[in-house]
Amino acid sequence: MQKINDQIQSVSINQLTEHPLNRELFSALTPSEYELLRQSIQDHGLQHPILISKEMVILSGNCRWRICKELGYEFIDAKLVDYSYEEEAIELLITENKARRGAEDDYIKLAKQMDSLHEAWNISAGRKSAHDARDNGQKKRKDVAAVFGMSEAQVGRHLQLLKLNPNIQSLVSEGNISLMGGVALSGLSMDMQNLFYDYMQQTNYPKLTVNEIKTIIESLCNTVGNLEKNIDSVPKTETPIDDIEEKEIAKVQKAISKVLLLNLSNGSKNKLKATIISTLKKLEENA
């Protein structure tokens, strides 16, 4: 178990490094928040020492450290944290920063915090903790939920977001997709998620409601289902299709999928339908 020493040390500011997970797990302060903290340190000095490991890695106080460097500090007040396992350092990184920073607005970063705390406490479905002997009582999902002031179900919904591909995660982080919208998308395959992202690009990333997202998902599923039926209706040849043909077919599938996502006029729909039917007939004739 980690222990924060009461003694305050003055350490060289240039010997310290940021924890590698800090930027991944926590949003940067807004410009106004950063300037307010900077002004406070400039006027009154550092009021609260930062927390560091014996390897000179900052566990809490990365923003204060950067500001002190900007202000020309050569030394900074710090408290040393003793711990035996890296998981304990990650636990402290999450709990201390959460307590100091307050609510995290980025759902993806929040989900990563929850996931990291699960990992640090070795909480995983159907797997006994390897650290039971030193845990003094295994942590459970309810303990993670308590840290974030949520129910276990709410934590579970956040964790669903980590099943999204990176592009859609970015849209969630930017606020273009809500928490529940992301949860609705998380059940899709990666191929379907890619189709959804293509749609978002075509529409310049609108802010969608959950119902709008569900409607788009239904449309995508119908589109892909119709494409698969058309492809399955093409007679199979005994000769295997080589790599070049596979790639060309994939290009056609992707092109048709994108076209079907557009709001086509009736004339364009009929033209597309005629083209597909004509192509399928030619494939049957050449079989």
PDB file of C-alpha atoms in Angstrom:
ATOM      1  CA  MET A   1       0.000   0.000   0.000  1.00  0.00           C
ATOM      2  CA  GLN A   2       1.314   3.447  -0.923  1.00  0.00           C
ATOM      3  CA  LYS A   3       2.267   5.944   1.783  1.00  0.00           C
ATOM      4  CA  ILE A   4       2.642   9.713   1.403  1.00  0.00           C
ATOM      5  CA  ASN A   5       5.466  10.976   3.607  1.00  0.00           C
ATOM      6  CA  ASP A   6       4.664  14.030   5.713  1.00  0.00           C
ATOM      7  CA  GLN A   7       8.125  15.540   5.282  1.00  0.00           C
ATOM      8  CA  ILE A   8       8.351  18.158   2.518  1.00  0.00           C
ATOM      9  CA  GLN A   9      11.492  18.026   0.371  1.00  0.00           C
ATOM     10  CA  SER A  10      12.915  20.670  -1.933  1.00  0.00           C
ATOM     11  CA  VAL A  11      13.847  18.923  -5.186  1.00  0.00           C
ATOM     12  CA  SER A  12      15.455  20.128  -8.400  1.00  0.00           C
ATOM     13  CA  ILE A  13      12.632  21.004 -10.789  1.00  0.00           C
ATOM     14  CA  ASN A  14      14.574  19.767 -13.819  1.00  0.00           C
ATOM     15  CA  GLN A  15      15.031  16.284 -12.357  1.00  0.00           C
ATOM     16  CA  LEU A  16      11.290  15.648 -12.349  1.00  0.00           C
ATOM     17  CA  THR A  17       9.307  14.032 -15.161  1.00  0.00           C
ATOM     18  CA  GLU A  18       5.614  13.770 -15.902  1.00  0.00           C
ATOM     19  CA  HIS A  19       3.928  10.414 -15.371  1.00  0.00           C
ATOM     20  CA  PRO A  20       3.477   8.787 -18.826  1.00  0.00           C
ATOM     21  CA  LEU A  21      -0.266   8.227 -18.237  1.00  0.00           C
ATOM     22  CA  ASN A  22      -1.054  11.748 -17.052  1.00  0.00           C
ATOM     23  CA  ARG A  23      -1.986  13.287 -20.419  1.00  0.00           C
ATOM     24  CA  GLU A  24      -3.792  10.129 -21.542  1.00  0.00           C
ATOM     25  CA  LEU A  25      -6.016  10.015 -18.466  1.00  0.00           C
ATOM     26  CA  PHE A  26      -6.633  13.698 -17.741  1.00  0.00           C
ATOM     27  CA  SER A  27      -7.705  16.671 -19.846  1.00  0.00           C
ATOM     28  CA  ALA A  28      -5.514  19.748 -19.872  1.00  0.00           C
ATOM     29  CA  LEU A  29      -6.704  22.741 -17.870  1.00  0.00           C
ATOM     30  CA  THR A  30      -8.616  25.289 -19.880  1.00  0.00           C
ATOM     31  CA  PRO A  31      -6.614  28.457 -20.694  1.00  0.00           C
ATOM     32  CA  SER A  32      -8.538  30.405 -18.031  1.00  0.00           C
ATOM     33  CA  GLU A  33      -8.007  27.685 -15.392  1.00  0.00           C
ATOM     34  CA  TYR A  34      -4.307  27.508 -16.229  1.00  0.00           C
ATOM     35  CA  GLU A  35      -3.874  31.275 -16.053  1.00  0.00           C
ATOM     36  CA  LEU A  36      -5.744  31.421 -12.717  1.00  0.00           C
ATOM     37  CA  LEU A  37      -3.423  28.786 -11.224  1.00  0.00           C
ATOM     38  CA  ARG A  38      -0.378  30.503 -12.702  1.00  0.00           C
ATOM     39  CA  GLN A  39      -1.397  33.846 -11.218  1.00  0.00           C
ATOM     40  CA  SER A  40      -1.972  32.236  -7.812  1.00  0.00           C
ATOM     41  CA  ILE A  41       1.497  30.640  -7.780  1.00  0.00           C
ATOM     42  CA  GLN A  42       3.089  33.850  -9.015  1.00  0.00           C
ATOM     43  CA  ASP A  43       1.406  35.939  -6.298  1.00  0.00           C
ATOM     44  CA  HIS A  44       1.455  33.545  -3.350  1.00  0.00           C
ATOM     45  CA  GLY A  45       3.964  30.838  -4.206  1.00  0.00           C
ATOM     46  CA  LEU A  46       3.275  27.111  -4.334  1.00  0.00           C
ATOM     47  CA  GLN A  47       0.668  26.452  -1.635  1.00  0.00           C
ATOM     48  CA  HIS A  48       0.551  22.665  -1.904  1.00  0.00           C
ATOM     49  CA  PRO A  49       3.599  20.449  -2.483  1.00  0.00           C
ATOM     50  CA  ILE A  50       3.477  18.056  -5.412  1.00  0.00           C
ATOM     51  CA  LEU A  51       3.625  14.259  -4.938  1.00  0.00           C
ATOM     52  CA  ILE A  52       6.514  12.344  -6.487  1.00  0.00           C
ATOM     53  CA  SER A  53       7.952   8.831  -6.608  1.00  0.00           C
ATOM     54  CA  LYS A  54      11.512   7.961  -5.641  1.00  0.00           C
ATOM     55  CA  GLU A  55      12.225   7.812  -9.398  1.00  0.00           C
ATOM     56  CA  MET A  56      11.319  11.531  -9.546  1.00  0.00           C
ATOM     57  CA  VAL A  57       8.073  10.888 -11.451  1.00  0.00           C
ATOM     58  CA  ILE A  58       5.221  13.296 -10.657  1.00  0.00           C
ATOM     59  CA  LEU A  59       2.107  11.529  -9.386  1.00  0.00           C
ATOM     60  CA  SER A  60       0.130  14.654  -8.581  1.00  0.00           C
ATOM     61  CA  GLY A  61       0.957  18.239  -9.516  1.00  0.00           C
ATOM     62  CA  ASN A  62       1.985  18.149 -13.173  1.00  0.00           C
ATOM     63  CA  CYS A  63       0.351  21.523 -13.930  1.00  0.00           C
ATOM     64  CA  ARG A  64       1.895  23.154 -10.851  1.00  0.00           C
ATOM     65  CA  TRP A  65       5.290  21.764 -11.889  1.00  0.00           C
ATOM     66  CA  ARG A  66       5.007  23.153 -15.445  1.00  0.00           C
ATOM     67  CA  ILE A  67       3.941  26.572 -14.170  1.00  0.00           C
ATOM     68  CA  CYS A  68       6.792  26.703 -11.667  1.00  0.00           C
ATOM     69  CA  LYS A  69       9.210  25.907 -14.511  1.00  0.00           C
ATOM     70  CA  GLU A  70       7.704  28.761 -16.548  1.00  0.00           C
ATOM     71  CA  LEU A  71       8.147  31.107 -13.592  1.00  0.00           C
ATOM     72  CA  GLY A  72      11.816  30.213 -13.308  1.00  0.00           C
ATOM     73  CA  TYR A  73      11.737  28.016 -10.196  1.00  0.00           C
ATOM     74  CA  GLU A  74      14.897  25.929  -9.745  1.00  0.00           C
ATOM     75  CA  PHE A  75      13.503  23.892  -6.846  1.00  0.00           C
ATOM     76  CA  ILE A  76       9.990  22.832  -5.924  1.00  0.00           C
ATOM     77  CA  ASP A  77       8.416  21.505  -2.721  1.00  0.00           C
ATOM     78  CA  ALA A  78       7.436  17.853  -2.941  1.00  0.00           C
ATOM     79  CA  LYS A  79       6.323  14.904  -0.822  1.00  0.00           C
ATOM     80  CA  LEU A  80       7.730  11.465  -1.539  1.00  0.00           C
ATOM     81  CA  VAL A  81       5.293   8.591  -2.055  1.00  0.00           C
ATOM     82  CA  ASP A  82       6.448   5.118  -1.059  1.00  0.00           C
ATOM     83  CA  TYR A  83       4.870   2.179  -2.861  1.00  0.00           C
ATOM     84  CA  SER A  84       5.823  -1.379  -3.772  1.00  0.00           C
ATOM     85  CA  TYR A  85       3.945  -1.896  -7.017  1.00  0.00           C
ATOM     86  CA  GLU A  86       3.341   0.289 -10.067  1.00  0.00           C
ATOM     87  CA  GLU A  87      -0.400  -0.384  -9.746  1.00  0.00           C
ATOM     88  CA  GLU A  88      -0.328   1.537  -6.459  1.00  0.00           C
ATOM     89  CA  ALA A  89       1.247   4.514  -8.216  1.00  0.00           C
ATOM     90  CA  ILE A  90      -1.489   4.458 -10.872  1.00  0.00           C
ATOM     91  CA  GLU A  91      -4.151   4.255  -8.164  1.00  0.00           C
ATOM     92  CA  LEU A  92      -2.702   7.363  -6.511  1.00  0.00           C
ATOM     93  CA  LEU A  93      -2.325   9.153  -9.854  1.00  0.00           C
ATOM     94  CA  ILE A  94      -6.042   8.680 -10.525  1.00  0.00           C
ATOM     95  CA  THR A  95      -7.477   9.301  -7.058  1.00  0.00           C
ATOM     96  CA  GLU A  96      -5.292  12.327  -6.190  1.00  0.00           C
ATOM     97  CA  ASN A  97      -5.733  14.040  -9.550  1.00  0.00           C
ATOM     98  CA  LYS A  98      -9.459  13.378  -9.537  1.00  0.00           C
ATOM     99  CA  ALA A  99      -9.794  14.888  -6.071  1.00  0.00           C
ATOM    100  CA  ARG A 100      -7.780  17.984  -7.043  1.00  0.00           C
ATOM    101  CA  ARG A 101      -9.086  18.557 -10.577  1.00  0.00           C
ATOM    102  CA  GLY A 102     -12.749  17.756  -9.978  1.00  0.00           C
ATOM    103  CA  ALA A 103     -15.092  16.430 -12.670  1.00  0.00           C
ATOM    104  CA  GLU A 104     -13.628  15.248 -15.979  1.00  0.00           C
ATOM    105  CA  ASP A 105     -15.654  16.440 -18.972  1.00  0.00           C
ATOM    106  CA  ASP A 106     -14.057  14.104 -21.523  1.00  0.00           C
ATOM    107  CA  TYR A 107     -15.997  10.819 -21.426  1.00  0.00           C
ATOM    108  CA  ILE A 108     -13.154   8.884 -23.068  1.00  0.00           C
ATOM    109  CA  LYS A 109     -10.536  10.059 -20.568  1.00  0.00           C
ATOM    110  CA  LEU A 110     -12.981   9.321 -17.760  1.00  0.00           C
ATOM    111  CA  ALA A 111     -13.492   5.808 -19.132  1.00  0.00           C
ATOM    112  CA  LYS A 112      -9.715   5.334 -19.303  1.00  0.00           C
ATOM    113  CA  GLN A 113      -9.397   6.427 -15.676  1.00  0.00           C
ATOM    114  CA  MET A 114     -12.008   3.847 -14.675  1.00  0.00           C
ATOM    115  CA  ASP A 115     -10.340   1.156 -16.766  1.00  0.00           C
ATOM    116  CA  SER A 116      -6.912   1.944 -15.301  1.00  0.00           C
ATOM    117  CA  LEU A 117      -8.297   1.763 -11.767  1.00  0.00           C
ATOM    118  CA  HIS A 118      -9.841  -1.623 -12.563  1.00  0.00           C
ATOM    119  CA  GLU A 119      -6.415  -2.741 -13.775  1.00  0.00           C
ATOM    120  CA  ALA A 120      -4.615  -1.295 -10.774  1.00  0.00           C
ATOM    121  CA  TRP A 121      -6.998  -3.122  -8.442  1.00  0.00           C
ATOM    122  CA  ASN A 122      -6.923  -6.215 -10.646  1.00  0.00           C
ATOM    123  CA  ILE A 123     -10.682  -6.299 -11.063  1.00  0.00           C
ATOM    124  CA  SER A 124     -11.664  -8.471 -13.998  1.00  0.00           C
ATOM    125  CA  ALA A 125     -14.639 -10.705 -14.703  1.00  0.00           C
ATOM    126  CA  GLY A 126     -14.044 -14.358 -13.921  1.00  0.00           C
ATOM    127  CA  ARG A 127     -10.456 -13.903 -12.808  1.00  0.00           C
ATOM    128  CA  LYS A 128      -9.170 -14.076  -9.254  1.00  0.00           C
ATOM    129  CA  SER A 129      -6.771 -11.337  -8.259  1.00  0.00           C
ATOM    130  CA  ALA A 130      -3.096 -12.178  -8.358  1.00  0.00           C
ATOM    131  CA  HIS A 131      -2.621  -9.660  -5.551  1.00  0.00           C
ATOM    132  CA  ASP A 132      -5.084 -11.099  -3.037  1.00  0.00           C
ATOM    133  CA  ALA A 133      -2.279 -11.851  -0.581  1.00  0.00           C
ATOM    134  CA  ARG A 134      -1.297  -8.186  -0.315  1.00  0.00           C
ATOM    135  CA  ASP A 135      -4.674  -6.527  -0.929  1.00  0.00           C
ATOM    136  CA  ASN A 136      -6.061  -7.005   2.594  1.00  0.00           C
ATOM    137  CA  GLY A 137      -9.424  -7.531   0.929  1.00  0.00           C
ATOM    138  CA  GLN A 138      -9.927  -7.550  -2.799  1.00  0.00           C
ATOM    139  CA  LYS A 139     -11.337  -4.358  -4.306  1.00  0.00           C
ATOM    140  CA  LYS A 140     -14.567  -4.720  -6.262  1.00  0.00           C
ATOM    141  CA  ARG A 141     -16.426  -2.858  -8.993  1.00  0.00           C
ATOM    142  CA  LYS A 142     -18.466  -1.038  -6.360  1.00  0.00           C
ATOM    143  CA  ASP A 143     -15.211   0.430  -5.007  1.00  0.00           C
ATOM    144  CA  VAL A 144     -14.350   1.835  -8.433  1.00  0.00           C
ATOM    145  CA  ALA A 145     -17.872   3.231  -8.731  1.00  0.00           C
ATOM    146  CA  ALA A 146     -17.516   4.885  -5.304  1.00  0.00           C
ATOM    147  CA  VAL A 147     -14.335   6.700  -6.386  1.00  0.00           C
ATOM    148  CA  PHE A 148     -16.227   8.296  -9.267  1.00  0.00           C
ATOM    149  CA  GLY A 149     -19.470   8.846  -7.353  1.00  0.00           C
ATOM    150  CA  MET A 150     -21.434   6.649  -9.751  1.00  0.00           C
ATOM    151  CA  SER A 151     -23.339   3.394  -9.799  1.00  0.00           C
ATOM    152  CA  GLU A 152     -21.713   0.253 -11.176  1.00  0.00           C
ATOM    153  CA  ALA A 153     -24.055   0.453 -14.159  1.00  0.00           C
ATOM    154  CA  GLN A 154     -22.904   4.006 -14.932  1.00  0.00           C
ATOM    155  CA  VAL A 155     -19.260   2.937 -14.776  1.00  0.00           C
ATOM    156  CA  GLY A 156     -20.082   0.020 -17.070  1.00  0.00           C
ATOM    157  CA  ARG A 157     -21.592   2.389 -19.635  1.00  0.00           C
ATOM    158  CA  HIS A 158     -18.457   4.523 -19.625  1.00  0.00           C
ATOM    159  CA  LEU A 159     -16.255   1.462 -20.132  1.00  0.00           C
ATOM    160  CA  GLN A 160     -18.320   0.541 -23.199  1.00  0.00           C
ATOM    161  CA  LEU A 161     -16.820   3.613 -24.905  1.00  0.00           C
ATOM    162  CA  LEU A 162     -13.416   1.929 -25.000  1.00  0.00           C
ATOM    163  CA  LYS A 163     -14.850  -0.521 -27.569  1.00  0.00           C
ATOM    164  CA  LEU A 164     -15.158   2.346 -30.050  1.00  0.00           C
ATOM    165  CA  ASN A 165     -12.534   2.856 -32.729  1.00  0.00           C
ATOM    166  CA  PRO A 166     -10.119   5.787 -32.203  1.00  0.00           C
ATOM    167  CA  ASN A 167     -11.878   8.058 -34.714  1.00  0.00           C
ATOM    168  CA  ILE A 168     -15.243   7.747 -32.990  1.00  0.00           C
ATOM    169  CA  GLN A 169     -13.598   8.061 -29.572  1.00  0.00           C
ATOM    170  CA  SER A 170     -12.265  11.421 -30.773  1.00  0.00           C
ATOM    171  CA  LEU A 171     -15.802  12.502 -31.698  1.00  0.00           C
ATOM    172  CA  VAL A 172     -16.968  11.549 -28.200  1.00  0.00           C
ATOM    173  CA  SER A 173     -14.077  13.490 -26.646  1.00  0.00           C
ATOM    174  CA  GLU A 174     -14.968  16.539 -28.756  1.00  0.00           C
ATOM    175  CA  GLY A 175     -18.606  16.385 -27.666  1.00  0.00           C
ATOM    176  CA  ASN A 176     -20.055  15.503 -31.094  1.00  0.00           C
ATOM    177  CA  ILE A 177     -21.329  12.194 -29.695  1.00  0.00           C
ATOM    178  CA  SER A 178     -22.884  11.889 -26.241  1.00  0.00           C
ATOM    179  CA  LEU A 179     -22.161   9.210 -23.673  1.00  0.00           C
ATOM    180  CA  MET A 180     -25.281   7.221 -24.552  1.00  0.00           C
ATOM    181  CA  GLY A 181     -24.681   7.763 -28.257  1.00  0.00           C
ATOM    182  CA  GLY A 182     -21.228   6.254 -27.833  1.00  0.00           C
ATOM    183  CA  VAL A 183     -22.706   3.343 -25.884  1.00  0.00           C
ATOM    184  CA  ALA A 184     -25.156   2.705 -28.748  1.00  0.00           C
ATOM    185  CA  LEU A 185     -22.271   2.656 -31.243  1.00  0.00           C
ATOM    186  CA  SER A 186     -20.032   0.459 -29.095  1.00  0.00           C
ATOM    187  CA  GLY A 187     -22.020  -2.657 -29.985  1.00  0.00           C
ATOM    188  CA  LEU A 188     -21.229  -2.299 -33.690  1.00  0.00           C
ATOM    189  CA  SER A 189     -18.433  -4.161 -35.446  1.00  0.00           C
ATOM    190  CA  MET A 190     -15.360  -2.153 -36.454  1.00  0.00           C
ATOM    191  CA  ASP A 191     -16.507  -2.242 -40.086  1.00  0.00           C
ATOM    192  CA  MET A 192     -19.867  -0.751 -39.134  1.00  0.00           C
ATOM    193  CA  GLN A 193     -18.174   1.846 -36.934  1.00  0.00           C
ATOM    194  CA  ASN A 194     -16.009   2.828 -39.902  1.00  0.00           C
ATOM    195  CA  LEU A 195     -19.146   3.266 -42.029  1.00  0.00           C
ATOM    196  CA  PHE A 196     -20.670   5.456 -39.322  1.00  0.00           C
ATOM    197  CA  TYR A 197     -17.496   7.564 -39.182  1.00  0.00           C
ATOM    198  CA  ASP A 198     -17.615   7.963 -42.986  1.00  0.00           C
ATOM    199  CA  TYR A 199     -21.171   9.258 -42.604  1.00  0.00           C
ATOM    200  CA  MET A 200     -20.047  11.737 -39.939  1.00  0.00           C
ATOM    201  CA  GLN A 201     -17.323  13.014 -42.269  1.00  0.00           C
ATOM    202  CA  GLN A 202     -19.829  13.542 -45.080  1.00  0.00           C
ATOM    203  CA  THR A 203     -22.087  15.556 -42.785  1.00  0.00           C
ATOM    204  CA  ASN A 204     -19.256  17.608 -41.255  1.00  0.00           C
ATOM    205  CA  TYR A 205     -19.549  16.004 -37.782  1.00  0.00           C
ATOM    206  CA  PRO A 206     -23.003  17.191 -36.656  1.00  0.00           C
ATOM    207  CA  LYS A 207     -23.950  16.900 -33.014  1.00  0.00           C
ATOM    208  CA  LEU A 208     -26.384  13.977 -32.954  1.00  0.00           C
ATOM    209  CA  THR A 209     -28.963  12.862 -30.415  1.00  0.00           C
ATOM    210  CA  VAL A 210     -29.079   9.241 -29.278  1.00  0.00           C
ATOM    211  CA  ASN A 211     -32.230   8.617 -31.337  1.00  0.00           C
ATOM    212  CA  GLU A 212     -30.578  10.089 -34.440  1.00  0.00           C
ATOM    213  CA  ILE A 213     -27.563   7.833 -33.914  1.00  0.00           C
ATOM    214  CA  LYS A 214     -29.821   4.785 -33.531  1.00  0.00           C
ATOM    215  CA  THR A 215     -31.636   5.726 -36.753  1.00  0.00           C
ATOM    216  CA  ILE A 216     -28.314   5.960 -38.609  1.00  0.00           C
ATOM    217  CA  ILE A 217     -27.176   2.628 -37.160  1.00  0.00           C
ATOM    218  CA  GLU A 218     -30.416   1.004 -38.373  1.00  0.00           C
ATOM    219  CA  SER A 219     -29.913   2.535 -41.821  1.00  0.00           C
ATOM    220  CA  LEU A 220     -26.311   1.296 -41.967  1.00  0.00           C
ATOM    221  CA  CYS A 221     -27.341  -2.203 -40.912  1.00  0.00           C
ATOM    222  CA  ASN A 222     -30.030  -2.275 -43.615  1.00  0.00           C
ATOM    223  CA  THR A 223     -27.565  -0.984 -46.209  1.00  0.00           C
ATOM    224  CA  VAL A 224     -24.937  -3.583 -45.369  1.00  0.00           C
ATOM    225  CA  GLY A 225     -27.580  -6.303 -45.192  1.00  0.00           C
ATOM    226  CA  ASN A 226     -28.832  -5.442 -48.692  1.00  0.00           C
ATOM    227  CA  LEU A 227     -25.294  -5.389 -50.052  1.00  0.00           C
ATOM    228  CA  GLU A 228     -24.547  -8.782 -48.533  1.00  0.00           C
ATOM    229  CA  LYS A 229     -27.733 -10.231 -50.082  1.00  0.00           C
ATOM    230  CA  ASN A 230     -26.739  -8.928 -53.515  1.00  0.00           C
ATOM    231  CA  ILE A 231     -23.207 -10.258 -53.152  1.00  0.00           C
ATOM    232  CA  ASP A 232     -24.463 -13.646 -51.930  1.00  0.00           C
ATOM    233  CA  SER A 233     -26.738 -13.872 -54.994  1.00  0.00           C
ATOM    234  CA  VAL A 234     -23.730 -13.874 -57.315  1.00  0.00           C
ATOM    235  CA  PRO A 235     -22.902 -17.506 -58.314  1.00  0.00           C
ATOM    236  CA  LYS A 236     -19.691 -18.787 -56.765  1.00  0.00           C
ATOM    237  CA  THR A 237     -16.983 -19.937 -59.189  1.00  0.00           C
ATOM    238  CA  GLU A 238     -14.820 -22.960 -58.592  1.00  0.00           C
ATOM    239  CA  THR A 239     -11.700 -20.906 -59.250  1.00  0.00           C
ATOM    240  CA  PRO A 240     -10.648 -18.948 -56.117  1.00  0.00           C
ATOM    241  CA  ILE A 241     -10.650 -15.167 -56.497  1.00  0.00           C
ATOM    242  CA  ASP A 242      -7.109 -13.801 -56.328  1.00  0.00           C
ATOM    243  CA  ASP A 243      -5.950 -10.922 -54.152  1.00  0.00           C
ATOM    244  CA  ILE A 244      -6.378  -8.266 -56.854  1.00  0.00           C
ATOM    245  CA  GLU A 245     -10.025  -9.222 -57.440  1.00  0.00           C
ATOM    246  CA  GLU A 246     -10.698  -9.234 -53.679  1.00  0.00           C
ATOM    247  CA  LYS A 247      -9.318  -5.714 -53.367  1.00  0.00           C
ATOM    248  CA  GLU A 248     -11.361  -4.443 -56.316  1.00  0.00           C
ATOM    249  CA  ILE A 249     -14.551  -5.984 -54.925  1.00  0.00           C
ATOM    250  CA  ALA A 250     -13.826  -4.358 -51.558  1.00  0.00           C
ATOM    251  CA  LYS A 251     -13.480  -0.978 -53.294  1.00  0.00           C
ATOM    252  CA  VAL A 252     -16.832  -1.439 -55.024  1.00  0.00           C
ATOM    253  CA  GLN A 253     -18.522  -2.449 -51.772  1.00  0.00           C
ATOM    254  CA  LYS A 254     -17.163   0.597 -49.990  1.00  0.00           C
ATOM    255  CA  ALA A 255     -18.198   2.908 -52.843  1.00  0.00           C
ATOM    256  CA  ILE A 256     -21.736   1.523 -52.930  1.00  0.00           C
ATOM    257  CA  SER A 257     -22.016   1.776 -49.139  1.00  0.00           C
ATOM    258  CA  LYS A 258     -21.058   5.452 -49.222  1.00  0.00           C
ATOM    259  CA  VAL A 259     -23.480   6.218 -52.067  1.00  0.00           C
ATOM    260  CA  LEU A 260     -26.334   4.537 -50.204  1.00  0.00           C
ATOM    261  CA  LEU A 261     -25.717   6.794 -47.198  1.00  0.00           C
ATOM    262  CA  LEU A 262     -26.517   9.863 -49.310  1.00  0.00           C
ATOM    263  CA  ASN A 263     -29.959  11.397 -49.520  1.00  0.00           C
ATOM    264  CA  LEU A 264     -30.524  10.351 -53.129  1.00  0.00           C
ATOM    265  CA  SER A 265     -33.332  11.602 -55.323  1.00  0.00           C
ATOM    266  CA  ASN A 266     -35.746   9.026 -56.745  1.00  0.00           C
ATOM    267  CA  GLY A 267     -34.117   9.378 -60.162  1.00  0.00           C
ATOM    268  CA  SER A 268     -30.655   8.697 -58.716  1.00  0.00           C
ATOM    269  CA  LYS A 269     -31.975   5.743 -56.715  1.00  0.00           C
ATOM    270  CA  ASN A 270     -33.471   4.172 -59.861  1.00  0.00           C
ATOM    271  CA  LYS A 271     -30.257   4.770 -61.793  1.00  0.00           C
ATOM    272  CA  LEU A 272     -28.172   3.147 -59.036  1.00  0.00           C
ATOM    273  CA  LYS A 273     -30.574   0.196 -58.838  1.00  0.00           C
ATOM    274  CA  ALA A 274     -30.423  -0.303 -62.620  1.00  0.00           C
ATOM    275  CA  THR A 275     -26.613  -0.184 -62.565  1.00  0.00           C
ATOM    276  CA  ILE A 276     -26.365  -2.798 -59.821  1.00  0.00           C
ATOM    277  CA  ILE A 277     -28.900  -5.118 -61.496  1.00  0.00           C
ATOM    278  CA  SER A 278     -27.144  -4.772 -64.855  1.00  0.00           C
ATOM    279  CA  THR A 279     -23.778  -5.558 -63.262  1.00  0.00           C
ATOM    280  CA  LEU A 280     -25.134  -8.629 -61.486  1.00  0.00           C
ATOM    281  CA  LYS A 281     -26.642  -9.923 -64.742  1.00  0.00           C
ATOM    282  CA  LYS A 282     -23.307  -9.541 -66.525  1.00  0.00           C
ATOM    283  CA  LEU A 283     -21.576 -11.443 -63.703  1.00  0.00           C
ATOM    284  CA  GLU A 284     -24.123 -14.262 -64.071  1.00  0.00           C
ATOM    285  CA  GLU A 285     -23.626 -14.358 -67.856  1.00  0.00           C
ATOM    286  CA  ASN A 286     -19.855 -14.580 -67.431  1.00  0.00           C
ATOM    287  CA  ALA A 287     -20.060 -17.340 -64.802  1.00  0.00           C
TER     288      ALA A 287
END
